[in-house]
């Protein structure tokens, strides 16, 4: 089975930093706000994460969240965040106001945050195991 065949065709894959406390908390918030069940997840550190990055031609040491829409496109940095929030329920779609900021400036802010996330929020020694009720949303 190819790496792409591991992703359900009706889902979008979010690759995230599995040891980052902020990133893990954000994934939990996305899961709660994803009432239409559009997303599945994998950590950047996982074998699948590395395979997807390689498939997409993205450097495996990326500090960026990656949103992959199978057969369509992928997004990184602030574009990934904006494409994710517009699909969530609650107040999250309002965060698209960030589109008024030029992409270059958004990505500078995103990368500065990414560079400092461990210092500000800490990190885990390894990716946590999801609870049984949400485990199906995580690919391996």
PDB file of C-alpha atoms in Angstrom:
ATOM      1  CA  UNK A   1       0.000   0.000   0.000  1.00  0.00           C
ATOM      2  CA  UNK A   2       1.438   3.363  -0.995  1.00  0.00           C
ATOM      3  CA  UNK A   3       1.711   6.143   1.541  1.00  0.00           C
ATOM      4  CA  UNK A   4      -1.080   8.093  -0.147  1.00  0.00           C
ATOM      5  CA  UNK A   5      -3.428   5.105  -0.022  1.00  0.00           C
ATOM      6  CA  UNK A   6      -3.174   5.230   3.784  1.00  0.00           C
ATOM      7  CA  UNK A   7      -5.086   8.531   3.786  1.00  0.00           C
ATOM      8  CA  UNK A   8      -8.861   8.242   3.440  1.00  0.00           C
ATOM      9  CA  UNK A   9      -9.822   9.972   0.190  1.00  0.00           C
ATOM     10  CA  UNK A  10     -12.647  11.863   1.882  1.00  0.00           C
ATOM     11  CA  UNK A  11     -10.365  13.339   4.582  1.00  0.00           C
ATOM     12  CA  UNK A  12      -7.666  15.964   4.814  1.00  0.00           C
ATOM     13  CA  UNK A  13      -4.459  15.117   6.632  1.00  0.00           C
ATOM     14  CA  UNK A  14      -2.939  17.454   9.187  1.00  0.00           C
ATOM     15  CA  UNK A  15       0.720  16.765   9.935  1.00  0.00           C
ATOM     16  CA  UNK A  16       1.736  18.338  13.231  1.00  0.00           C
ATOM     17  CA  UNK A  17       4.632  18.348  15.689  1.00  0.00           C
ATOM     18  CA  UNK A  18       3.706  15.470  17.972  1.00  0.00           C
ATOM     19  CA  UNK A  19       6.038  16.444  20.814  1.00  0.00           C
ATOM     20  CA  UNK A  20       5.029  20.127  20.976  1.00  0.00           C
ATOM     21  CA  UNK A  21       2.649  20.885  23.861  1.00  0.00           C
ATOM     22  CA  UNK A  22       1.037  23.791  21.990  1.00  0.00           C
ATOM     23  CA  UNK A  23       0.609  21.700  18.831  1.00  0.00           C
ATOM     24  CA  UNK A  24      -0.940  18.798  20.747  1.00  0.00           C
ATOM     25  CA  UNK A  25      -3.386  21.155  22.456  1.00  0.00           C
ATOM     26  CA  UNK A  26      -4.245  22.714  19.099  1.00  0.00           C
ATOM     27  CA  UNK A  27      -4.941  19.284  17.573  1.00  0.00           C
ATOM     28  CA  UNK A  28      -7.327  18.536  20.457  1.00  0.00           C
ATOM     29  CA  UNK A  29      -9.152  21.817  19.759  1.00  0.00           C
ATOM     30  CA  UNK A  30      -9.353  21.032  16.041  1.00  0.00           C
ATOM     31  CA  UNK A  31     -10.827  17.606  16.800  1.00  0.00           C
ATOM     32  CA  UNK A  32     -13.541  19.189  18.965  1.00  0.00           C
ATOM     33  CA  UNK A  33     -14.359  21.854  16.365  1.00  0.00           C
ATOM     34  CA  UNK A  34     -14.242  19.419  13.417  1.00  0.00           C
ATOM     35  CA  UNK A  35     -17.903  18.462  13.676  1.00  0.00           C
ATOM     36  CA  UNK A  36     -18.025  17.460  10.002  1.00  0.00           C
ATOM     37  CA  UNK A  37     -15.171  14.984  10.558  1.00  0.00           C
ATOM     38  CA  UNK A  38     -13.007  16.357   7.747  1.00  0.00           C
ATOM     39  CA  UNK A  39      -9.559  15.827   9.257  1.00  0.00           C
ATOM     40  CA  UNK A  40      -7.218  13.009  10.197  1.00  0.00           C
ATOM     41  CA  UNK A  41      -3.841  13.500  11.841  1.00  0.00           C
ATOM     42  CA  UNK A  42      -0.295  12.198  11.892  1.00  0.00           C
ATOM     43  CA  UNK A  43       2.758  13.541  13.644  1.00  0.00           C
ATOM     44  CA  UNK A  44       5.633  14.923  11.631  1.00  0.00           C
ATOM     45  CA  UNK A  45       7.910  12.582  13.603  1.00  0.00           C
ATOM     46  CA  UNK A  46       6.021   9.415  12.605  1.00  0.00           C
ATOM     47  CA  UNK A  47       7.050   7.107   9.784  1.00  0.00           C
ATOM     48  CA  UNK A  48       3.885   8.076   7.911  1.00  0.00           C
ATOM     49  CA  UNK A  49       4.661  11.749   8.520  1.00  0.00           C
ATOM     50  CA  UNK A  50       8.134  11.329   7.007  1.00  0.00           C
ATOM     51  CA  UNK A  51       6.707   9.395   4.040  1.00  0.00           C
ATOM     52  CA  UNK A  52       4.087  12.072   3.334  1.00  0.00           C
ATOM     53  CA  UNK A  53       6.678  14.851   3.564  1.00  0.00           C
ATOM     54  CA  UNK A  54       8.905  12.946   1.149  1.00  0.00           C
ATOM     55  CA  UNK A  55       5.970  12.346  -1.215  1.00  0.00           C
ATOM     56  CA  UNK A  56       5.129  16.068  -1.178  1.00  0.00           C
ATOM     57  CA  UNK A  57       8.780  17.087  -1.557  1.00  0.00           C
ATOM     58  CA  UNK A  58       8.878  18.936   1.781  1.00  0.00           C
ATOM     59  CA  UNK A  59      12.049  18.928   3.883  1.00  0.00           C
ATOM     60  CA  UNK A  60      11.504  16.423   6.700  1.00  0.00           C
ATOM     61  CA  UNK A  61      12.928  18.869   9.241  1.00  0.00           C
ATOM     62  CA  UNK A  62      10.098  21.322   8.640  1.00  0.00           C
ATOM     63  CA  UNK A  63       8.815  23.293  11.626  1.00  0.00           C
ATOM     64  CA  UNK A  64       5.503  23.822   9.887  1.00  0.00           C
ATOM     65  CA  UNK A  65       2.078  22.334  10.201  1.00  0.00           C
ATOM     66  CA  UNK A  66       1.129  20.719   6.888  1.00  0.00           C
ATOM     67  CA  UNK A  67      -2.408  20.354   5.571  1.00  0.00           C
ATOM     68  CA  UNK A  68      -2.653  17.821   2.752  1.00  0.00           C
ATOM     69  CA  UNK A  69      -5.825  17.546   0.712  1.00  0.00           C
ATOM     70  CA  UNK A  70      -5.335  14.253  -1.181  1.00  0.00           C
ATOM     71  CA  UNK A  71      -5.408  14.631  -4.930  1.00  0.00           C
ATOM     72  CA  UNK A  72      -5.728  18.389  -4.620  1.00  0.00           C
ATOM     73  CA  UNK A  73      -3.103  20.440  -2.797  1.00  0.00           C
ATOM     74  CA  UNK A  74      -1.042  20.891   0.322  1.00  0.00           C
ATOM     75  CA  UNK A  75      -0.468  23.946   2.477  1.00  0.00           C
ATOM     76  CA  UNK A  76       2.159  24.876   5.034  1.00  0.00           C
ATOM     77  CA  UNK A  77       2.753  27.626   7.573  1.00  0.00           C
ATOM     78  CA  UNK A  78       0.058  30.306   7.833  1.00  0.00           C
ATOM     79  CA  UNK A  79      -1.769  29.093   4.712  1.00  0.00           C
ATOM     80  CA  UNK A  80      -2.301  25.694   6.377  1.00  0.00           C
ATOM     81  CA  UNK A  81      -3.693  27.364   9.490  1.00  0.00           C
ATOM     82  CA  UNK A  82      -6.078  29.543   7.476  1.00  0.00           C
ATOM     83  CA  UNK A  83      -7.326  26.602   5.383  1.00  0.00           C
ATOM     84  CA  UNK A  84      -7.947  24.582   8.542  1.00  0.00           C
ATOM     85  CA  UNK A  85      -9.785  27.252  10.550  1.00  0.00           C
ATOM     86  CA  UNK A  86     -12.200  28.087   7.738  1.00  0.00           C
ATOM     87  CA  UNK A  87     -13.510  24.497   7.931  1.00  0.00           C
ATOM     88  CA  UNK A  88     -14.090  24.379  11.691  1.00  0.00           C
ATOM     89  CA  UNK A  89     -17.198  25.204  13.689  1.00  0.00           C
ATOM     90  CA  UNK A  90     -17.388  27.927  16.289  1.00  0.00           C
ATOM     91  CA  UNK A  91     -15.444  31.171  16.140  1.00  0.00           C
ATOM     92  CA  UNK A  92     -12.459  29.651  14.322  1.00  0.00           C
ATOM     93  CA  UNK A  93     -13.494  30.745  10.798  1.00  0.00           C
ATOM     94  CA  UNK A  94     -13.257  34.352  12.026  1.00  0.00           C
ATOM     95  CA  UNK A  95      -9.488  33.849  12.217  1.00  0.00           C
ATOM     96  CA  UNK A  96      -9.460  34.033   8.426  1.00  0.00           C
ATOM     97  CA  UNK A  97      -9.255  37.780   8.911  1.00  0.00           C
ATOM     98  CA  UNK A  98      -5.536  36.997   8.909  1.00  0.00           C
ATOM     99  CA  UNK A  99      -5.758  36.750   5.115  1.00  0.00           C
ATOM    100  CA  UNK A 100      -5.661  40.540   4.956  1.00  0.00           C
ATOM    101  CA  UNK A 101      -2.044  40.336   6.117  1.00  0.00           C
ATOM    102  CA  UNK A 102       0.334  39.603   3.236  1.00  0.00           C
ATOM    103  CA  UNK A 103       1.474  35.959   3.174  1.00  0.00           C
ATOM    104  CA  UNK A 104       5.130  36.894   3.571  1.00  0.00           C
ATOM    105  CA  UNK A 105       4.412  38.759   6.830  1.00  0.00           C
ATOM    106  CA  UNK A 106       2.058  36.001   8.087  1.00  0.00           C
ATOM    107  CA  UNK A 107       4.748  33.402   7.475  1.00  0.00           C
ATOM    108  CA  UNK A 108       7.415  35.477   9.226  1.00  0.00           C
ATOM    109  CA  UNK A 109       5.145  35.640  12.291  1.00  0.00           C
ATOM    110  CA  UNK A 110       4.297  31.932  11.974  1.00  0.00           C
ATOM    111  CA  UNK A 111       7.959  30.911  11.727  1.00  0.00           C
ATOM    112  CA  UNK A 112       8.932  33.101  14.678  1.00  0.00           C
ATOM    113  CA  UNK A 113       6.218  31.427  16.742  1.00  0.00           C
ATOM    114  CA  UNK A 114       7.288  27.957  15.533  1.00  0.00           C
ATOM    115  CA  UNK A 115      10.907  28.688  16.430  1.00  0.00           C
ATOM    116  CA  UNK A 116       9.945  29.617  19.995  1.00  0.00           C
ATOM    117  CA  UNK A 117       7.086  27.170  20.704  1.00  0.00           C
ATOM    118  CA  UNK A 118       9.157  24.770  22.822  1.00  0.00           C
ATOM    119  CA  UNK A 119      10.548  27.621  24.907  1.00  0.00           C
ATOM    120  CA  UNK A 120       7.083  29.112  25.471  1.00  0.00           C
ATOM    121  CA  UNK A 121       4.968  25.952  25.821  1.00  0.00           C
ATOM    122  CA  UNK A 122       7.427  23.107  26.399  1.00  0.00           C
ATOM    123  CA  UNK A 123       7.625  19.740  24.715  1.00  0.00           C
ATOM    124  CA  UNK A 124       7.057  16.090  25.475  1.00  0.00           C
ATOM    125  CA  UNK A 125       9.679  13.358  25.239  1.00  0.00           C
ATOM    126  CA  UNK A 126       7.494  11.491  22.742  1.00  0.00           C
ATOM    127  CA  UNK A 127       4.142  11.741  20.989  1.00  0.00           C
ATOM    128  CA  UNK A 128       1.297  10.990  23.403  1.00  0.00           C
ATOM    129  CA  UNK A 129      -1.039   8.090  22.663  1.00  0.00           C
ATOM    130  CA  UNK A 130      -4.500   9.424  21.860  1.00  0.00           C
ATOM    131  CA  UNK A 131      -7.500   8.341  23.889  1.00  0.00           C
ATOM    132  CA  UNK A 132      -9.476   5.400  22.472  1.00  0.00           C
ATOM    133  CA  UNK A 133     -12.396   7.612  21.385  1.00  0.00           C
ATOM    134  CA  UNK A 134     -10.217   9.745  19.084  1.00  0.00           C
ATOM    135  CA  UNK A 135      -7.563   7.186  18.101  1.00  0.00           C
ATOM    136  CA  UNK A 136      -9.301   6.522  14.747  1.00  0.00           C
ATOM    137  CA  UNK A 137      -8.501  10.094  13.705  1.00  0.00           C
ATOM    138  CA  UNK A 138      -4.755   9.407  13.916  1.00  0.00           C
ATOM    139  CA  UNK A 139      -2.982   7.606  11.092  1.00  0.00           C
ATOM    140  CA  UNK A 140       0.142   5.528  11.549  1.00  0.00           C
TER     141      UNK A 140
END
